[in-house]
Coordinates of C-alpha atoms in Angstrom, one line a residue:
M1 CA 0.0 0.0 0.0
S2 CA 1.3 3.4 -0.9
V3 CA 1.8 5.9 1.9
D4 CA 1.4 8.9 -0.5
G5 CA -1.8 10.4 -1.9
W6 CA -5.4 9.5 -1.2
H7 CA -7.3 6.3 -0.8
T8 CA -9.5 7.2 -3.8
L9 CA -9.0 10.5 -5.6
L10 CA -10.4 11.9 -8.8
V11 CA -8.2 14.5 -10.6
L12 CA -10.1 16.7 -13.1
G13 CA -8.7 19.2 -15.5
G14 CA -8.8 20.5 -19.0
I15 CA -6.5 19.8 -21.9
R16 CA -2.8 20.5 -21.1
S17 CA -3.8 21.7 -17.6
G18 CA -1.2 19.5 -15.9
K19 CA -3.7 17.0 -14.4
S20 CA -1.7 14.0 -15.4
E21 CA 1.5 15.3 -14.0
F22 CA -0.2 16.2 -10.7
A23 CA -1.7 12.7 -10.4
E24 CA 1.6 11.1 -11.1
S25 CA 3.2 13.3 -8.4
L26 CA 0.7 11.9 -5.8
V27 CA 1.9 8.4 -6.3
A28 CA 5.5 9.0 -7.1
D29 CA 6.8 7.7 -3.8
A30 CA 4.6 4.5 -3.7
P31 CA 6.7 1.3 -3.7
T32 CA 4.9 0.0 -6.8
V33 CA 2.3 1.6 -9.1
R34 CA 0.1 -0.1 -11.7
Y35 CA -0.6 2.4 -14.4
V36 CA -3.9 1.7 -16.1
A37 CA -3.9 3.1 -19.6
T38 CA -7.4 3.5 -21.1
A39 CA -6.8 5.3 -24.4
P40 CA -7.0 3.4 -27.7
A41 CA -4.0 3.2 -29.9
G42 CA -5.5 5.6 -32.5
D43 CA -4.8 6.1 -36.1
P44 CA -1.3 4.9 -37.0
E45 CA -1.0 7.9 -39.3
D46 CA -1.7 10.3 -36.4
T47 CA 1.9 11.1 -35.3
E48 CA 0.8 13.9 -33.0
W49 CA -1.4 11.4 -31.0
A50 CA 1.4 8.9 -30.9
T51 CA 3.8 11.6 -29.6
R52 CA 1.4 12.3 -26.8
L53 CA 1.2 8.7 -25.8
A54 CA 5.0 8.4 -26.0
A55 CA 5.4 11.4 -23.7
H56 CA 3.1 9.8 -21.1
R57 CA 5.1 6.5 -21.3
A58 CA 8.4 8.3 -20.9
R59 CA 7.3 9.9 -17.6
R60 CA 6.5 6.6 -15.9
P61 CA 9.3 5.2 -13.7
G62 CA 10.8 1.9 -14.6
S63 CA 9.3 0.3 -11.4
W64 CA 5.7 1.0 -12.6
T65 CA 3.7 -1.7 -14.5
T66 CA 1.3 -0.8 -17.2
E67 CA -2.0 -2.4 -18.0
E68 CA -4.0 -1.5 -21.2
T69 CA -7.8 -1.7 -21.0
A70 CA -8.7 -0.2 -24.4
A71 CA -9.7 -3.5 -25.8
N72 CA -12.5 -4.0 -23.2
P73 CA -14.1 -1.1 -21.2
G74 CA -15.3 -3.6 -18.6
R75 CA -11.7 -4.5 -17.8
L76 CA -11.2 -1.3 -15.9
V77 CA -13.9 -2.2 -13.5
E78 CA -12.3 -5.6 -13.0
V79 CA -8.9 -4.1 -12.3
I80 CA -10.1 -1.7 -9.7
A81 CA -12.4 -4.2 -8.0
S82 CA -9.8 -6.9 -7.7
A83 CA -6.9 -4.7 -6.6
G84 CA -5.5 -5.5 -3.1
P85 CA -4.9 -3.2 -0.2
N86 CA -1.1 -3.1 -0.9
E87 CA -1.6 -1.9 -4.5
T88 CA -1.6 1.6 -5.9
L89 CA -3.5 2.3 -9.2
L90 CA -3.2 5.3 -11.4
V91 CA -6.0 5.4 -14.1
D92 CA -5.3 7.8 -16.9
D93 CA -7.8 8.7 -18.1
L94 CA -11.6 8.3 -18.0
G95 CA -12.0 10.3 -21.2
G96 CA -10.2 7.5 -23.1
W97 CA -12.4 4.9 -21.3
V98 CA -15.6 6.7 -22.3
T99 CA -14.3 6.8 -25.9
V100 CA -13.8 3.1 -25.9
L101 CA -17.2 2.6 -24.2
L102 CA -19.0 4.5 -27.0
D103 CA -17.1 2.7 -29.8
P104 CA -19.6 1.0 -32.1
A105 CA -17.5 -2.2 -31.6
H106 CA -18.8 -2.4 -28.0
Q107 CA -22.4 -1.6 -28.8
P108 CA -25.1 -2.3 -28.1
A109 CA -24.3 -1.9 -24.4
D110 CA -25.9 -0.3 -21.3
D111 CA -23.5 2.6 -20.8
T112 CA -25.3 3.8 -17.7
A113 CA -25.0 0.4 -16.0
T114 CA -21.3 0.3 -16.9
I115 CA -20.7 3.7 -15.4
T116 CA -22.5 2.6 -12.2
E117 CA -20.3 -0.5 -12.0
L118 CA -17.2 1.6 -12.3
A119 CA -18.4 3.9 -9.4
T120 CA -19.2 0.9 -7.3
A121 CA -15.8 -0.6 -7.9
V122 CA -14.1 2.7 -6.9
R123 CA -16.2 3.0 -3.8
S124 CA -15.5 -0.5 -2.6
T125 CA -11.8 -1.0 -3.7
A126 CA -9.2 -1.9 -1.1
A127 CA -6.4 -0.3 -3.1
R128 CA -5.2 3.3 -3.3
V129 CA -6.6 4.6 -6.6
V130 CA -6.0 7.9 -8.4
L131 CA -8.2 8.5 -11.5
V132 CA -7.6 11.2 -14.1
S133 CA -10.4 12.6 -16.2
P134 CA -10.9 15.6 -18.5
E135 CA -13.4 18.2 -17.4
V136 CA -15.3 19.1 -20.6
G137 CA -18.4 20.4 -19.0
L138 CA -17.2 24.0 -19.1
S139 CA -17.1 24.2 -22.9
L140 CA -19.9 24.9 -25.4
V141 CA -22.4 22.1 -26.2
P142 CA -21.1 20.1 -29.1
T143 CA -22.9 20.6 -32.4
T144 CA -22.6 17.0 -33.5
P145 CA -24.6 14.0 -32.1
L146 CA -21.4 12.1 -31.4
G147 CA -19.8 15.0 -29.6
R148 CA -22.9 15.4 -27.4
A149 CA -23.0 11.7 -26.6
F150 CA -19.3 11.9 -25.5
T151 CA -19.7 14.9 -23.3
D152 CA -22.9 13.5 -21.8
A153 CA -21.3 10.1 -21.0
L154 CA -18.1 11.7 -19.7
G155 CA -20.1 14.1 -17.5
A156 CA -22.1 11.3 -16.1
T157 CA -18.9 9.3 -15.4
N158 CA -17.2 12.2 -13.7
R159 CA -20.2 12.8 -11.4
A160 CA -20.5 9.2 -10.5
V161 CA -16.8 8.7 -9.8
A162 CA -16.5 12.0 -7.9
D163 CA -19.4 10.8 -5.6
A164 CA -17.6 7.5 -5.1
C165 CA -14.1 9.0 -4.4
D166 CA -12.9 10.2 -1.1
A167 CA -11.5 13.4 -2.6
V168 CA -11.7 15.4 -5.9
A169 CA -9.1 17.9 -7.2
L170 CA -9.4 20.3 -10.2
V171 CA -6.3 21.3 -12.0
V172 CA -6.4 24.6 -13.9
A173 CA -3.3 26.0 -15.6
G174 CA -1.1 23.9 -13.4
Q175 CA -2.8 25.1 -10.2
T176 CA -4.7 22.6 -8.0
A177 CA -8.1 23.4 -6.3
W178 CA -9.5 20.9 -3.9
L179 CA -13.2 20.3 -4.5
K180 CA -13.9 17.5 -2.1
P181 CA -13.7 17.5 0.9
A182 CA -14.7 21.2 0.6
T183 CA -14.1 21.9 4.4
P184 CA -12.7 19.7 7.1
A185 CA -14.8 18.4 9.9
H186 CA -12.8 20.1 12.6
A187 CA -11.2 23.5 12.3
V188 CA -9.7 26.0 14.6
P189 CA -10.9 29.6 15.0
P190 CA -8.6 32.1 13.3
A191 CA -6.2 34.2 15.3
A192 CA -7.4 37.4 13.7
T193 CA -10.2 38.6 11.4
S194 CA -8.0 40.8 9.3
P195 CA -7.1 39.9 5.7
E196 CA -3.7 38.9 6.9
A197 CA -5.3 36.0 8.8
A198 CA -5.5 34.2 5.4
S199 CA -1.7 33.7 5.5
I200 CA -0.3 30.6 7.1
R201 CA 2.3 32.7 8.9
T202 CA 1.5 33.1 12.6
A203 CA 2.1 36.5 14.2
P204 CA 5.0 36.5 16.7
T205 CA 3.9 35.7 20.2
G206 CA 4.6 37.9 23.1
A207 CA 6.5 37.0 26.3
T208 CA 5.9 33.5 27.5
T209 CA 5.6 32.0 30.9
N210 CA 8.1 29.7 32.6
Q211 CA 5.7 26.7 32.4
T212 CA 5.3 24.1 29.7
V213 CA 2.0 24.4 27.9
S214 CA 0.1 21.1 27.6
A215 CA -1.4 20.4 24.2
Q216 CA -4.1 18.3 26.0
A217 CA -5.1 21.0 28.4
V218 CA -6.5 23.4 25.8
P219 CA -7.5 21.3 22.7
A220 CA -10.1 23.7 21.5
D221 CA -7.6 26.6 21.2
L222 CA -4.5 24.9 19.9
G223 CA -3.3 26.6 16.8
A224 CA -5.0 29.9 17.7
G225 CA -2.9 33.0 17.8
D226 CA -3.6 33.7 21.5
V227 CA -2.3 30.4 22.9
T228 CA 1.0 30.7 24.8
L229 CA 3.6 28.5 23.4
P230 CA 6.2 26.7 25.6
E231 CA 9.3 28.6 26.8
V232 CA 12.5 28.3 24.8
L233 CA 15.3 27.5 27.2
T234 CA 19.0 28.3 26.5
P235 CA 21.1 25.8 28.4
A236 CA 24.2 27.8 27.8
A237 CA 24.8 31.5 26.9
A238 CA 27.7 31.2 24.6
P239 CA 28.2 34.3 22.4
V240 CA 26.9 33.7 18.9
P241 CA 25.7 36.0 16.2
A242 CA 22.2 37.2 16.9
P243 CA 19.5 35.5 14.8
A244 CA 16.8 37.3 12.9
T245 CA 13.9 38.4 15.1
P246 CA 10.5 39.8 14.3
E247 CA 11.9 43.3 15.1
A248 CA 14.9 42.8 12.9
P249 CA 13.8 40.3 10.3
D250 CA 16.1 38.5 7.9
T251 CA 15.8 39.9 4.4
G252 CA 16.7 36.5 2.8
D253 CA 14.6 33.5 2.0
W254 CA 15.0 32.0 5.5
A255 CA 12.4 34.2 7.2
A256 CA 10.0 34.7 4.3
P257 CA 6.6 33.1 4.1
T258 CA 6.6 30.5 1.4
M259 CA 3.0 29.6 0.5
A260 CA -0.6 30.0 1.3
L261 CA -2.5 26.9 2.4
P262 CA -6.2 26.4 1.9
M263 CA -8.2 28.5 4.3
I264 CA -11.8 28.4 5.4
A265 CA -13.8 30.6 7.6
T266 CA -12.6 28.8 10.7
G267 CA -8.9 28.7 10.1
L268 CA -6.0 26.8 8.6
V269 CA -6.7 23.6 6.8
I270 CA -4.2 20.8 7.1
Q271 CA -5.2 18.1 4.6
P272 CA -3.7 15.6 2.2
G273 CA -2.3 16.9 -1.0
M274 CA -0.9 20.2 0.4
E275 CA 1.6 21.8 -2.0
L276 CA 4.5 22.8 0.2
P277 CA 7.9 24.1 -1.0
M278 CA 10.7 21.8 -2.2
P279 CA 14.4 22.3 -1.7
D280 CA 16.3 23.8 -4.6
D281 CA 17.0 21.2 -7.3
Y282 CA 20.1 22.9 -8.6
T283 CA 22.1 24.3 -5.7
G284 CA 22.5 20.9 -4.0
P285 CA 24.3 19.2 -6.9
Q286 CA 26.2 22.4 -7.6
A287 CA 27.5 22.4 -4.0
V288 CA 28.6 18.8 -4.2
D289 CA 30.4 19.4 -7.5
R290 CA 32.1 22.4 -6.0
L291 CA 33.7 20.2 -3.3
A292 CA 35.8 18.5 -6.0
T293 CA 37.5 21.9 -6.7
L294 CA 38.5 22.7 -3.1
D295 CA 42.0 22.6 -1.7
L296 CA 41.5 19.5 0.4
P297 CA 44.5 17.3 1.3
G298 CA 42.7 14.0 1.1
A299 CA 39.9 12.4 -0.8
G300 CA 37.3 14.7 0.4
L301 CA 34.3 14.7 2.8
G302 CA 33.1 11.2 2.0
V303 CA 29.5 10.6 3.1
L304 CA 29.4 14.1 4.6
E305 CA 29.0 15.4 1.0
Q306 CA 25.3 14.6 1.5
V307 CA 25.2 17.2 4.3
V308 CA 26.7 19.8 2.0
G309 CA 24.2 19.0 -0.7
F310 CA 21.3 18.9 1.8
A311 CA 22.2 22.3 3.3
A312 CA 22.8 23.8 -0.1
A313 CA 19.4 22.7 -1.4
T314 CA 17.5 23.8 1.8
Q315 CA 19.4 27.1 1.9
G316 CA 19.1 27.8 -1.8
T317 CA 22.8 28.5 -2.3
S318 CA 25.7 26.5 -3.7
T319 CA 27.9 27.7 -0.8
P320 CA 25.8 26.8 2.3
R321 CA 26.8 28.1 5.7
P322 CA 26.8 26.2 8.9
W323 CA 23.6 26.3 10.9
D324 CA 24.1 29.1 13.3
S325 CA 20.8 29.0 15.1
V326 CA 19.4 25.6 16.2
R327 CA 16.4 24.8 18.3
V328 CA 15.6 21.4 19.9
L329 CA 11.9 20.5 20.3
L330 CA 11.5 17.9 23.0
I331 CA 8.0 16.3 22.8
Q332 CA 6.8 14.5 25.9
G333 CA 3.8 12.3 25.5
D334 CA 3.0 8.9 27.2
H335 CA 1.1 6.0 25.7
A336 CA -1.2 3.9 28.0
G337 CA -1.8 0.2 27.8
G338 CA 0.5 -2.5 26.5
A339 CA 2.5 0.0 24.4
S340 CA 4.3 1.1 27.5
A341 CA 5.0 -2.3 29.0
G342 CA 8.3 -2.4 30.8
A343 CA 8.6 1.4 31.1
T344 CA 9.2 3.0 34.5
P345 CA 6.2 5.1 35.6
G346 CA 6.9 8.8 35.5
E347 CA 10.2 8.4 33.7
S348 CA 9.3 10.6 30.8
G349 CA 8.2 13.4 33.1
R350 CA 11.5 13.1 35.0
R351 CA 13.4 13.4 31.7
A352 CA 11.4 16.5 30.7
R353 CA 12.0 18.1 34.1
Q354 CA 15.7 17.2 33.9
A355 CA 16.0 18.9 30.5
R356 CA 14.1 21.9 31.7
A357 CA 16.6 22.3 34.5
G358 CA 19.6 22.1 32.1
R359 CA 20.7 18.6 33.2
G360 CA 20.8 15.3 31.4
A361 CA 22.3 14.3 28.0
L362 CA 19.9 16.3 25.8
A363 CA 20.3 19.6 27.7
R364 CA 24.1 19.2 27.9
L365 CA 24.5 18.4 24.2
A366 CA 22.1 21.3 23.4
A367 CA 24.4 23.6 25.5
E368 CA 27.5 22.2 23.7
N369 CA 25.8 23.1 20.3
R370 CA 24.5 26.5 21.6
A371 CA 21.0 25.4 20.7
G372 CA 17.7 26.5 22.3
L373 CA 15.6 23.9 24.0
Q374 CA 11.8 23.9 23.9
I375 CA 9.8 21.3 25.9
V376 CA 6.3 20.5 24.7
E377 CA 3.7 18.3 26.4
A378 CA 1.7 16.3 24.0
P379 CA -1.8 14.8 24.7
A380 CA -1.7 11.5 26.5
S381 CA -2.6 8.5 24.2
A382 CA -5.1 5.9 25.1
P383 CA -4.3 2.1 24.8
I384 CA -4.3 1.4 21.1
E385 CA -5.3 -2.2 21.5
D386 CA -8.6 -1.1 23.0
G387 CA -9.6 1.9 20.9
P388 CA -8.3 5.0 19.2
A389 CA -5.2 6.7 20.8
L390 CA -6.7 10.1 20.2
S391 CA -10.0 11.6 19.1
A392 CA -10.3 13.3 15.8
D393 CA -10.5 16.7 17.5
E394 CA -7.2 16.0 19.4
V395 CA -5.4 15.0 16.2
E396 CA -6.5 18.3 14.5
A397 CA -5.4 20.3 17.5
A398 CA -2.0 18.6 17.8
L399 CA -1.3 19.0 14.1
R400 CA -2.0 22.8 14.3
Y401 CA -0.1 23.1 17.5
G402 CA 3.0 21.5 16.0
W403 CA 2.7 23.7 13.0
R404 CA 2.7 26.8 15.2
L405 CA 5.8 25.6 17.0
A406 CA 7.6 25.4 13.7
E407 CA 6.2 28.8 12.8
Q408 CA 7.5 30.3 16.0
A409 CA 10.9 28.9 15.4
A410 CA 11.1 30.3 11.9
D411 CA 9.9 33.7 13.1
A412 CA 12.8 33.7 15.7
G413 CA 15.4 33.1 13.0
V414 CA 16.0 29.4 13.7
R415 CA 17.9 27.8 10.9
L416 CA 17.7 24.1 12.0
L417 CA 15.2 22.2 14.1
V418 CA 16.1 19.0 16.0
L419 CA 13.1 16.8 16.7
A420 CA 13.4 15.0 20.1
A421 CA 11.0 13.0 22.1
C422 CA 10.6 11.2 25.4
G423 CA 7.5 9.2 26.3
A424 CA 6.5 5.8 27.6
G425 CA 5.4 3.6 24.7
A426 CA 6.5 6.0 22.0
E427 CA 8.5 3.4 20.2
T428 CA 5.6 1.0 20.2
A429 CA 3.3 3.6 18.7
A430 CA 5.9 4.3 16.0
A431 CA 6.1 0.6 15.2
A432 CA 2.3 0.5 14.8
V433 CA 2.4 3.5 12.4
L434 CA 5.2 1.8 10.4
A435 CA 3.2 -1.4 10.3
A436 CA 0.1 0.5 9.0
T437 CA 1.9 2.7 6.5
A438 CA 4.7 0.5 5.2
G439 CA 3.3 -3.0 5.7
A440 CA 6.0 -3.9 8.3
E441 CA 5.7 -6.8 10.7
P442 CA 5.6 -5.4 14.2
P443 CA 8.3 -7.7 15.7
T444 CA 10.8 -6.7 13.0
V445 CA 10.5 -2.9 13.8
L446 CA 10.0 -3.0 17.5
G447 CA 13.3 -2.7 19.5
R448 CA 14.2 -4.7 22.6
V449 CA 13.0 -3.4 25.9
I450 CA 15.9 -2.4 28.2
T451 CA 15.3 -2.0 31.9
E452 CA 16.8 0.6 34.2
Q453 CA 19.3 -2.1 35.3
G454 CA 20.4 -2.6 31.6
E455 CA 18.7 -5.9 31.3
I456 CA 16.6 -7.1 28.3
D457 CA 13.0 -7.6 29.2
D458 CA 11.6 -10.0 26.7
A459 CA 8.3 -10.4 28.5
A460 CA 7.6 -6.6 28.1
W461 CA 8.7 -6.8 24.5
M462 CA 6.1 -9.5 23.8
V463 CA 3.4 -7.4 25.5
R464 CA 4.3 -4.5 23.2
C465 CA 4.2 -6.7 20.2
A466 CA 0.8 -8.0 21.2
A467 CA -0.5 -4.5 21.7
V468 CA 0.5 -3.5 18.1
R469 CA -0.9 -6.8 16.8
D470 CA -4.3 -6.2 18.5
A471 CA -4.4 -2.6 17.4
L472 CA -3.8 -3.5 13.7
H473 CA -6.4 -6.2 13.9
R474 CA -8.9 -3.7 15.4
T475 CA -8.2 -1.2 12.6
R476 CA -7.9 -3.7 9.8
R477 CA -11.0 -2.3 8.0
S478 CA -10.3 1.3 8.9
A479 CA -9.0 3.9 6.4
R480 CA -5.3 4.4 6.3
E481 CA -5.5 8.2 5.7
A482 CA -2.9 10.2 7.6
K483 CA -5.2 11.6 10.3
D484 CA -6.9 8.2 10.7
V485 CA -3.5 6.6 11.4
L486 CA -2.6 9.3 13.9
A487 CA -5.9 8.9 15.7
E488 CA -6.0 5.1 15.8
L489 CA -2.4 4.3 16.3
G490 CA 0.0 7.3 16.4
G491 CA -1.1 9.3 19.4
G492 CA -0.3 12.8 20.6
D493 CA 3.5 12.9 20.3
I494 CA 3.6 11.6 16.7
A495 CA 0.7 13.9 15.7
L496 CA 2.4 16.9 17.2
A497 CA 5.7 15.9 15.5
T498 CA 3.9 15.6 12.2
G499 CA 2.6 19.1 12.6
V500 CA 6.1 20.3 13.3
L501 CA 7.5 18.7 10.1
L502 CA 4.7 20.2 8.0
G503 CA 5.2 23.7 9.5
A504 CA 8.9 23.5 9.1
T505 CA 8.5 22.5 5.5
A506 CA 6.2 25.4 4.8
R507 CA 8.8 27.8 6.2
K508 CA 11.8 26.1 4.6
V509 CA 13.4 25.1 7.9
P510 CA 15.3 21.8 7.7
V511 CA 14.8 19.2 10.5
L512 CA 17.2 16.6 12.0
L513 CA 15.3 13.4 12.7
D514 CA 16.5 11.1 15.4
G515 CA 14.5 8.2 16.6
P516 CA 11.1 6.5 16.2
V517 CA 8.8 9.4 16.8
G518 CA 10.4 11.6 14.3
T519 CA 10.7 9.0 11.6
A520 CA 7.1 7.8 12.2
A521 CA 5.9 11.5 11.9
A522 CA 7.9 11.7 8.6
M523 CA 6.0 8.7 7.3
V524 CA 2.6 10.1 8.2
S525 CA 3.5 13.6 6.8
R526 CA 4.0 12.1 3.3
D527 CA 0.2 11.5 3.2
L528 CA -0.3 15.2 3.9
A529 CA 2.6 16.8 1.9
G530 CA 5.1 14.6 0.1
Q531 CA 7.6 17.4 0.1
A532 CA 8.2 17.2 3.9
R533 CA 10.6 14.3 3.7
H534 CA 13.0 16.3 1.5
W535 CA 13.5 18.8 4.3
C536 CA 14.6 16.0 6.8
L537 CA 18.1 14.7 7.5
L538 CA 18.8 11.6 9.5
P539 CA 22.3 11.6 11.1
D540 CA 22.1 8.1 12.6
H541 CA 19.6 5.3 12.9
G542 CA 20.8 4.5 16.4
G543 CA 20.6 0.8 15.8
R544 CA 16.7 0.9 16.0
P545 CA 15.1 -1.4 13.4
G546 CA 12.1 0.8 13.0
V547 CA 14.2 3.8 12.2
R548 CA 16.2 1.8 9.6
L549 CA 13.0 0.7 7.9
A550 CA 11.5 4.2 7.9
A551 CA 14.7 5.6 6.5
D552 CA 14.6 3.1 3.6
V553 CA 11.0 4.0 2.8
L554 CA 11.6 7.7 3.1
G555 CA 14.8 7.6 1.0
L556 CA 16.9 9.0 3.9
T557 CA 20.5 7.7 4.2
P558 CA 21.9 7.8 7.8
L559 CA 25.2 9.6 7.7
V560 CA 27.0 7.8 10.4
D561 CA 26.6 4.4 12.2
L562 CA 27.6 5.3 15.8
R563 CA 24.7 3.3 17.3
L564 CA 24.4 5.8 20.1
D565 CA 21.3 5.3 22.3
L566 CA 21.2 8.6 24.3
G567 CA 17.5 9.2 23.9
E568 CA 15.6 10.6 20.9
G569 CA 17.3 13.9 19.8
A570 CA 20.5 13.5 21.7
T571 CA 22.2 11.4 19.0
A572 CA 21.5 14.1 16.4
L573 CA 23.0 16.7 18.7
A574 CA 26.1 14.5 19.3
A575 CA 26.6 14.3 15.5
L576 CA 25.8 18.0 14.8
P577 CA 29.4 19.3 15.4
L578 CA 30.6 16.9 12.7
L579 CA 27.9 18.1 10.3
R580 CA 28.8 21.7 11.0
S581 CA 32.5 21.0 10.4
A582 CA 31.7 19.7 7.0
L583 CA 29.7 22.9 6.1
T584 CA 32.5 25.1 7.5
L585 CA 35.1 23.4 5.3
A586 CA 32.8 23.6 2.3
A587 CA 32.2 27.3 2.9
T588 CA 35.7 28.5 3.8
L589 CA 38.2 26.4 1.9
P590 CA 39.7 28.0 -1.2
V591 CA 39.8 26.5 -4.7
H592 CA 42.9 24.3 -5.3
P593 CA 45.8 26.3 -6.9
S594 CA 45.8 23.9 -9.9
L595 CA 42.2 25.0 -10.6
G596 CA 42.8 28.7 -10.4
G597 CA 42.8 29.1 -6.6
P598 CA 45.3 31.3 -4.7
D599 CA 48.9 30.2 -4.7
D600 CA 50.3 29.2 -1.3
D601 CA 53.6 30.8 -2.1
S602 CA 52.2 34.2 -2.9
D603 CA 53.0 37.1 -0.6
T604 CA 49.3 38.0 -0.2
G605 CA 47.1 35.9 1.9
T606 CA 47.4 33.6 4.8
D607 CA 49.0 30.2 5.1
D608 CA 45.9 28.4 3.8
G609 CA 45.6 30.6 0.7
R610 CA 43.0 33.0 1.9
T611 CA 43.3 36.7 2.6
D612 CA 43.2 38.0 6.1
D613 CA 39.7 39.3 5.4
D614 CA 38.5 35.8 4.7
E615 CA 39.5 34.5 8.2
P616 CA 36.4 33.4 10.0
D617 CA 35.7 34.9 13.4
F618 CA 35.8 32.3 16.1
A619 CA 34.6 33.4 19.5
E620 CA 35.9 31.6 22.7
P621 CA 32.8 30.1 24.4
E622 CA 32.2 30.9 28.0
P623 CA 31.9 28.0 30.5
A624 CA 28.4 26.5 30.6
G625 CA 26.4 27.1 33.7
P626 CA 24.6 24.4 35.6
G627 CA 21.2 25.2 34.3
P628 CA 19.3 27.2 31.7
A629 CA 20.1 30.9 31.4
T630 CA 17.4 33.4 32.1
T631 CA 17.2 37.2 31.9
G632 CA 15.8 37.6 35.4
S633 CA 12.4 38.4 34.0
D634 CA 9.5 36.4 32.5
E635 CA 11.0 36.7 29.1
P636 CA 12.9 33.6 28.0
V637 CA 16.3 33.8 26.5
S638 CA 16.0 33.2 22.8
P639 CA 18.3 30.9 21.0
G640 CA 21.8 32.3 20.4
R641 CA 21.2 35.4 22.6
R642 CA 23.2 35.9 25.8
A643 CA 21.6 36.7 29.1
D644 CA 23.5 39.9 29.9

């Protein structure tokens, strides 16, 4: 089963509107796709038609399979009805199918009954199906009987299939408008009634309190502009360049709004098929190619070239700079029932309090990296073996709240987010999400349970496996839409992390993933916006089988294999200095003299071939204090700003 796109989706559009390309993009990340071609071969002398068909074939990846149904219009109904739950079908298009249906060779036939059979097959199919169809109802009524018969039959087909599909999109001039569902069932009141409220960008919040805000405590208001977000702690006050702020915004692409999401009268709509920004396709390869020209004494940066390419693509420049403002989002959310078997009661709360006090591995590594630390409490999740982990309202609220956290970070000038988590049963919930979205067997993606004494608890591991098994059995007939997966299996922490990834993608802020919650959220986010995974970087899989599988599905290659197990988020922070070092070398080293770079023997310049003006400014860090720095007032210390 594909983890991209909809369960059943009809894509409408005019000629050359881009409807086929849009439909293909929705299933591009599916493991396998069966392309159902409905158009007849046409006149052999019609070279223009043959060219069109060849262009469609050339766009299909080699992993796709193609099935022709032009010989028998009833074959399309059979293909859709017999497809299994692990299949993804792309039908292009219904106009060709209607053409074959009206062909005299297939007459006499009951066209109305055949259209009804098609709609019934779409409504009951277990597969993911995307159907493409031309929208001809906006043109003039044809003047010929055959033309009128075609438009009438195609109009009836489009209406029947649209009613059967979960969603309908209309593509006009390459732009997509979502016709169904027109409005979501749950929406959040807007922060303001001004025209500016139609933008996804959230206005900067004022001073925050010194307490963590619980996403469960105020579900009706999450995502609204007047909700206080959690304090951003600064475990150390090392002198670094001040980031952009709302009062002194960055003039570059970093701080700029990037898109406008669908809005309704009640607020922002987070729904499948969102068109979010993609990293730059050109600057990444340019930056990697540029590394071959630098004056490096050895063979180069090895696998760290991926870091340079990733940073270049997400920053939009072939000479990316090291991330100078980093924020860690620590999401705390417990899961009840068998998911948390073997976990010490209250341990996640202790870890969160420890981080808030500036102690523990996560806070110490954040201090070492001069990163801000924000601790967020997610809604508690009910036992997944007995019922949904969250209600639909709680999922909507958590997604919006996570989005706002990413928006707040972008407004504060944060250049990189690190997604961290601590919660009893979080790895079990992530395994359930992987099993639902990638077809994984729970025992293969669920890590061993380690007790406080360092012993392996196989009994607890079996209880966790049984919880996932029972949850999957309970939801075997449920939809596998993103929000359904979050409500039934994922829970509060994964839902909130998904919102963070979507918000960060919208604001072009890259995210370091580290652990099961982050990778599970990345899997779910692909159903909502396939672009989100391209803004994610995975430093290490930490030896966790679920993270390794998710990385394979997402196309993320772990950069190192340290197998550190310091808690989700801490491993990424441990690897961050290495990633920054690679970016520093890429940004500051000169071109090799043999390729036109400065000569080491010249009288001008420094020993490494650069002029004195090119020397980077390195500040000596001050000793880290025992806890988070504060200004002595209610205002928290923002990332990268000293508490004078």
